[in-house]
Amino acid sequence: MDSSQLLKGVLDLAVLAVLADRDSYGYDVVRRLREAGLEDVGDASVYGTLRRLFKAGALTSYVVASDEGPHRKYYGLNDVGRAQLASSATTWAAFAATMDDLLKELST
Amino acid sequence: MDSSQLLKGVLDLAVLAVLADRDSYGYDVVRRLREAGLEDVGDASVYGTLRRLFKAGALTSYVVASDEGPHRKYYGLNDVGRAQLASSATTWAAFAATMDDLLKELST
DNA sequence: GCCGCTATTGCGCTATGCGTAGTACTGTGC
DNA sequence: GCACAGTACTACGCATAGCGCAATAGCGGC
């Protein structure tokens, strides 16, 4: 849980944040992240993150059939996920503030 | 130069920011980063980052003898480094703003 | 039947940050 | 004079994350 996790683990946070809004499936998570501004996220990264979070016990999962294509594997937050989201969000905020401080001194 | 670099490459930015203030050597960079709030940075990571940035042509380097220990390898920004700092800082700001937006929606 | 869109999985690559160990120089205390 | 702590750097190997790419598969339109 040190901030080093944050250095690479921002995707986890982003994915959790998206799922907090509502349950979603991989393809849709990718779309929503890109719409939110993370245009460079690879689909494989998101699928990997979802599987990792699920394996870590932070997500629920259920499959839903679709009329417009193959089945969709929905993911949703459970209590563990919500806790992780809250704690990661806090860590992120602190880290971002630290970085902003560091960069702010450039102008002075 | 996509934002994916940022996901892991924040250390580069932090190191460049510290060096922008004044020339410095590895051991000192570590100290200053920790004082700035990045308490968990490993020394090996910083040394590695410095060597990588130097190899990439973003830093100058010169050795200075010291009275209080072994020699110090000082690093300083050159034009390439300053350009990289500026561009990374911009990318970081955009990325951080995006993440903050994503997280802000949690409360609504 | 083929193409494009939706949707997921698997494999291998690379870079990064980290831990640990090792080298080496200085000043202090015994 | 030597062990030791603090300073300063290097080298080796590890784990992991995100990425690119290919494969699979269902659907609708031409």
Coordinates of C-alpha atoms (C1' of nucleotides) in Angstrom, one line a residue:
Chain A
M1 CA 0.0 0.0 0.0
D2 CA 2.9 2.4 -0.4
S3 CA 2.8 5.1 -3.0
S4 CA 5.0 3.1 -5.3
Q5 CA 1.8 1.1 -6.1
L6 CA 0.4 4.4 -7.3
L7 CA 3.3 5.0 -9.6
K8 CA 2.0 2.2 -11.8
G9 CA -1.3 1.4 -10.3
V10 CA -3.3 4.3 -11.4
L11 CA -5.3 2.2 -13.8
D12 CA -6.7 0.2 -10.9
L13 CA -8.0 3.4 -9.4
A14 CA -9.5 4.6 -12.7
V15 CA -11.2 1.3 -13.3
L16 CA -12.6 1.2 -9.8
A17 CA -13.9 4.8 -10.2
V18 CA -15.7 3.9 -13.4
L19 CA -17.3 0.8 -11.8
A20 CA -18.4 2.9 -8.8
D21 CA -20.7 4.7 -11.1
R22 CA -22.4 1.6 -12.3
D23 CA -21.6 -2.0 -13.1
S24 CA -19.9 -2.5 -16.4
Y25 CA -18.1 -4.9 -18.7
G26 CA -14.6 -4.7 -20.2
Y27 CA -15.4 -3.2 -23.5
D28 CA -17.6 -0.6 -22.0
V29 CA -15.0 0.3 -19.3
V30 CA -12.5 0.9 -22.0
R31 CA -14.9 3.2 -23.8
R32 CA -15.8 5.1 -20.7
L33 CA -12.2 5.6 -19.7
R34 CA -11.3 6.9 -23.2
E35 CA -14.3 9.3 -23.1
A36 CA -13.1 10.5 -19.7
G37 CA -9.8 11.5 -21.3
L38 CA -7.6 8.5 -20.9
E39 CA -7.4 8.0 -24.6
D40 CA -4.3 5.9 -24.6
V41 CA -5.4 3.0 -22.4
G42 CA -5.1 -0.3 -24.2
D43 CA -8.0 -2.7 -24.1
A44 CA -5.8 -5.5 -23.0
S45 CA -4.6 -3.4 -20.0
V46 CA -8.2 -2.9 -18.9
Y47 CA -9.2 -6.5 -19.2
G48 CA -6.1 -7.5 -17.3
T49 CA -6.8 -5.0 -14.6
L50 CA -10.4 -6.2 -14.3
R51 CA -9.2 -9.8 -14.0
R52 CA -6.6 -8.8 -11.4
L53 CA -9.1 -6.9 -9.3
F54 CA -11.6 -9.7 -9.5
K55 CA -8.9 -12.2 -8.5
A56 CA -8.0 -10.0 -5.6
G57 CA -11.6 -10.1 -4.4
A58 CA -12.5 -6.5 -5.1
L59 CA -15.1 -7.2 -7.8
T60 CA -18.2 -9.3 -8.4
S61 CA -18.7 -10.8 -11.8
Y62 CA -21.7 -12.1 -13.8
V63 CA -22.2 -12.8 -17.4
V64 CA -25.1 -11.3 -19.4
A65 CA -26.1 -12.3 -22.9
S66 CA -26.3 -9.6 -25.5
D67 CA -28.4 -9.0 -28.6
E68 CA -25.6 -7.0 -30.3
G69 CA -22.7 -9.4 -30.0
P70 CA -21.1 -12.0 -27.7
H71 CA -21.9 -12.3 -24.0
R72 CA -20.7 -9.5 -21.7
K73 CA -18.9 -10.2 -18.5
Y74 CA -20.1 -7.5 -16.1
Y75 CA -18.1 -6.5 -13.1
G76 CA -19.2 -4.6 -10.1
L77 CA -17.7 -3.3 -6.9
N78 CA -18.1 -5.2 -3.6
D79 CA -17.2 -3.9 -0.2
V80 CA -13.5 -4.8 -0.7
G81 CA -13.5 -2.9 -3.9
R82 CA -15.2 0.1 -2.4
A83 CA -12.7 0.1 0.4
Q84 CA -9.8 -0.1 -2.1
L85 CA -11.3 2.7 -4.1
A86 CA -11.6 5.0 -1.1
S87 CA -8.1 4.3 0.1
S88 CA -6.5 4.5 -3.4
A89 CA -8.3 7.8 -4.0
T90 CA -6.9 9.2 -0.9
T91 CA -3.4 8.0 -1.7
W92 CA -3.7 9.4 -5.2
A93 CA -4.8 12.8 -3.9
A94 CA -1.8 13.0 -1.6
F95 CA 0.6 11.9 -4.3
A96 CA -0.8 14.3 -6.8
A97 CA -0.6 17.2 -4.4
T98 CA 3.0 16.3 -3.7
M99 CA 3.8 16.3 -7.4
D100 CA 2.0 19.6 -7.9
D101 CA 4.1 21.1 -5.1
L102 CA 7.3 19.9 -6.7
L103 CA 6.3 21.3 -10.0
K104 CA 4.9 24.6 -8.6
E105 CA 8.4 25.5 -7.4
L106 CA 9.6 25.6 -11.0
S107 CA 7.8 28.9 -11.6
T108 CA 9.2 30.6 -8.4
Chain B
M1 CA 5.4 10.3 -25.3
D2 CA 1.9 9.1 -24.6
S3 CA 0.4 9.3 -21.2
S4 CA 1.1 5.7 -20.7
Q5 CA 4.7 6.8 -20.0
L6 CA 3.3 8.9 -17.2
L7 CA 1.6 6.0 -15.6
K8 CA 5.0 4.7 -14.6
G9 CA 7.3 7.5 -15.5
V10 CA 6.5 10.0 -12.8
L11 CA 9.9 9.6 -11.2
D12 CA 11.5 11.0 -14.3
L13 CA 9.4 14.1 -13.9
A14 CA 10.1 14.4 -10.2
V15 CA 13.8 14.1 -10.7
L16 CA 13.8 16.6 -13.5
A17 CA 11.9 19.0 -11.4
V18 CA 14.4 18.7 -8.5
L19 CA 17.3 19.2 -10.9
A20 CA 15.6 22.3 -12.4
D21 CA 16.1 24.0 -9.0
R22 CA 19.8 23.4 -9.0
D23 CA 22.4 20.8 -10.0
S24 CA 22.5 17.9 -7.7
Y25 CA 23.9 14.4 -7.2
G26 CA 22.1 11.2 -6.6
Y27 CA 22.3 10.9 -2.9
D28 CA 21.1 14.5 -2.6
V29 CA 18.3 14.0 -5.1
V30 CA 17.0 11.1 -3.0
R31 CA 17.0 13.3 0.1
R32 CA 15.2 16.2 -1.6
L33 CA 12.6 14.0 -3.1
R34 CA 11.9 12.4 0.3
E35 CA 11.7 15.8 2.0
A36 CA 9.3 16.9 -0.7
G37 CA 6.9 14.1 0.3
L38 CA 8.0 11.1 -1.8
E39 CA 9.1 9.2 1.2
D40 CA 9.1 5.8 -0.4
V41 CA 11.4 6.4 -3.4
G42 CA 14.2 3.8 -3.3
D43 CA 17.7 5.1 -3.8
A44 CA 18.4 2.6 -6.5
S45 CA 15.4 3.9 -8.5
V46 CA 16.7 7.4 -8.4
Y47 CA 20.3 6.4 -9.4
G48 CA 18.8 4.3 -12.2
T49 CA 16.6 7.2 -13.3
L50 CA 19.5 9.6 -13.4
R51 CA 21.6 7.2 -15.4
R52 CA 18.7 6.7 -17.8
L53 CA 18.1 10.4 -18.2
F54 CA 21.8 11.0 -18.8
K55 CA 22.0 8.3 -21.3
A56 CA 19.0 9.7 -23.1
G57 CA 20.9 13.0 -23.4
A58 CA 18.7 15.0 -21.0
L59 CA 21.4 15.7 -18.4
T60 CA 24.9 16.9 -18.1
S61 CA 27.2 15.2 -15.6
Y62 CA 30.4 16.2 -13.8
V63 CA 32.2 14.7 -10.9
V64 CA 33.2 16.8 -7.8
A65 CA 35.4 15.6 -5.0
S66 CA 34.0 15.9 -1.5
D67 CA 35.5 16.4 1.9
E68 CA 32.8 14.4 3.6
G69 CA 32.9 11.2 1.7
P70 CA 33.4 9.7 -1.7
H71 CA 33.2 11.8 -4.9
R72 CA 29.9 13.1 -6.0
K73 CA 28.5 12.8 -9.5
Y74 CA 26.6 15.9 -10.2
Y75 CA 23.8 16.1 -12.7
G76 CA 22.2 19.1 -14.3
L77 CA 19.6 19.9 -16.9
N78 CA 20.5 20.7 -20.5
D79 CA 18.2 22.0 -23.2
V80 CA 16.9 18.5 -23.9
G81 CA 16.2 18.0 -20.2
R82 CA 14.4 21.3 -19.8
A83 CA 12.3 20.5 -22.9
Q84 CA 11.4 17.1 -21.5
L85 CA 10.6 18.6 -18.1
A86 CA 8.3 21.2 -19.7
S87 CA 6.5 18.6 -21.8
S88 CA 6.2 16.0 -19.0
A89 CA 4.9 18.6 -16.6
T90 CA 2.2 19.5 -19.1
T91 CA 1.2 15.9 -19.7
W92 CA 1.2 15.3 -16.0
A93 CA -1.1 18.2 -15.3
A94 CA -3.5 17.0 -18.0
F95 CA -3.4 13.5 -16.7
A96 CA -3.9 14.6 -13.1
A97 CA -6.8 16.7 -14.0
T98 CA -8.4 13.8 -15.9
M99 CA -8.0 11.6 -12.9
D100 CA -9.4 14.2 -10.5
D101 CA -12.5 14.6 -12.8
L102 CA -13.0 10.8 -12.7
L103 CA -12.8 10.8 -8.9
K104 CA -14.9 13.9 -8.5
E105 CA -17.9 12.1 -9.9
L106 CA -17.8 9.7 -7.1
S107 CA -19.4 12.2 -4.8
T108 CA -22.1 13.3 -7.2
Chain C
dG1 C1' -19.7 -15.6 -47.6
dC2 C1' -17.2 -11.7 -46.1
dC3 C1' -16.6 -7.5 -43.6
dG4 C1' -17.0 -4.7 -39.6
dC5 C1' -18.5 -4.1 -34.9
dT6 C1' -18.9 -6.1 -30.4
dA7 C1' -16.5 -8.7 -26.7
dT8 C1' -13.1 -11.5 -24.4
dT9 C1' -8.8 -14.3 -23.8
dG10 C1' -3.9 -15.5 -24.2
dC11 C1' 1.0 -14.9 -25.0
dG12 C1' 5.2 -12.6 -25.0
dC13 C1' 7.7 -8.2 -24.6
dT14 C1' 9.7 -4.3 -22.3
dA15 C1' 10.4 -0.8 -19.0
dT16 C1' 10.3 0.5 -14.4
dG17 C1' 10.9 0.7 -9.7
dC18 C1' 12.7 -2.1 -5.9
dG19 C1' 15.7 -5.0 -2.9
dT20 C1' 20.0 -6.4 -1.8
dA21 C1' 24.7 -6.7 -1.9
dG22 C1' 29.1 -4.8 -2.8
dT23 C1' 32.6 -1.0 -3.2
dA24 C1' 34.8 2.9 -1.4
dC25 C1' 35.9 7.2 1.0
dT26 C1' 35.6 10.2 5.3
dG27 C1' 35.6 11.4 10.2
dT28 C1' 34.7 9.7 15.1
dG29 C1' 35.4 7.0 19.1
dC30 C1' 37.8 3.4 21.4
Chain D
dG1 C1' 45.0 1.6 14.1
dC2 C1' 40.7 0.0 13.6
dA3 C1' 35.9 -0.8 13.8
dC4 C1' 31.9 1.8 12.7
dA5 C1' 28.5 5.0 11.0
dG6 C1' 27.4 8.2 7.4
dT7 C1' 28.1 9.4 2.6
dA8 C1' 28.0 8.1 -2.3
dC9 C1' 27.7 5.2 -6.2
dT10 C1' 27.4 0.7 -8.9
dA11 C1' 25.7 -3.9 -10.3
dC12 C1' 22.6 -7.8 -10.5
dG13 C1' 18.3 -9.8 -10.6
dC14 C1' 13.2 -9.7 -9.6
dA15 C1' 8.2 -8.7 -10.0
dT16 C1' 4.8 -6.4 -12.2
dA17 C1' 2.2 -3.5 -15.2
dG18 C1' 0.7 -2.0 -19.4
dC19 C1' 1.1 -2.9 -24.3
dG20 C1' 0.9 -5.0 -28.9
dC21 C1' -0.8 -8.6 -31.4
dA22 C1' -3.3 -12.6 -32.6
dA23 C1' -7.0 -15.7 -32.0
dT24 C1' -11.8 -16.8 -31.0
dA25 C1' -16.6 -15.8 -31.4
dG26 C1' -21.3 -13.8 -31.9
dC27 C1' -24.0 -10.5 -34.5
dG28 C1' -25.9 -7.6 -38.5
dG29 C1' -25.5 -5.7 -43.3
dC30 C1' -24.0 -6.0 -48.0

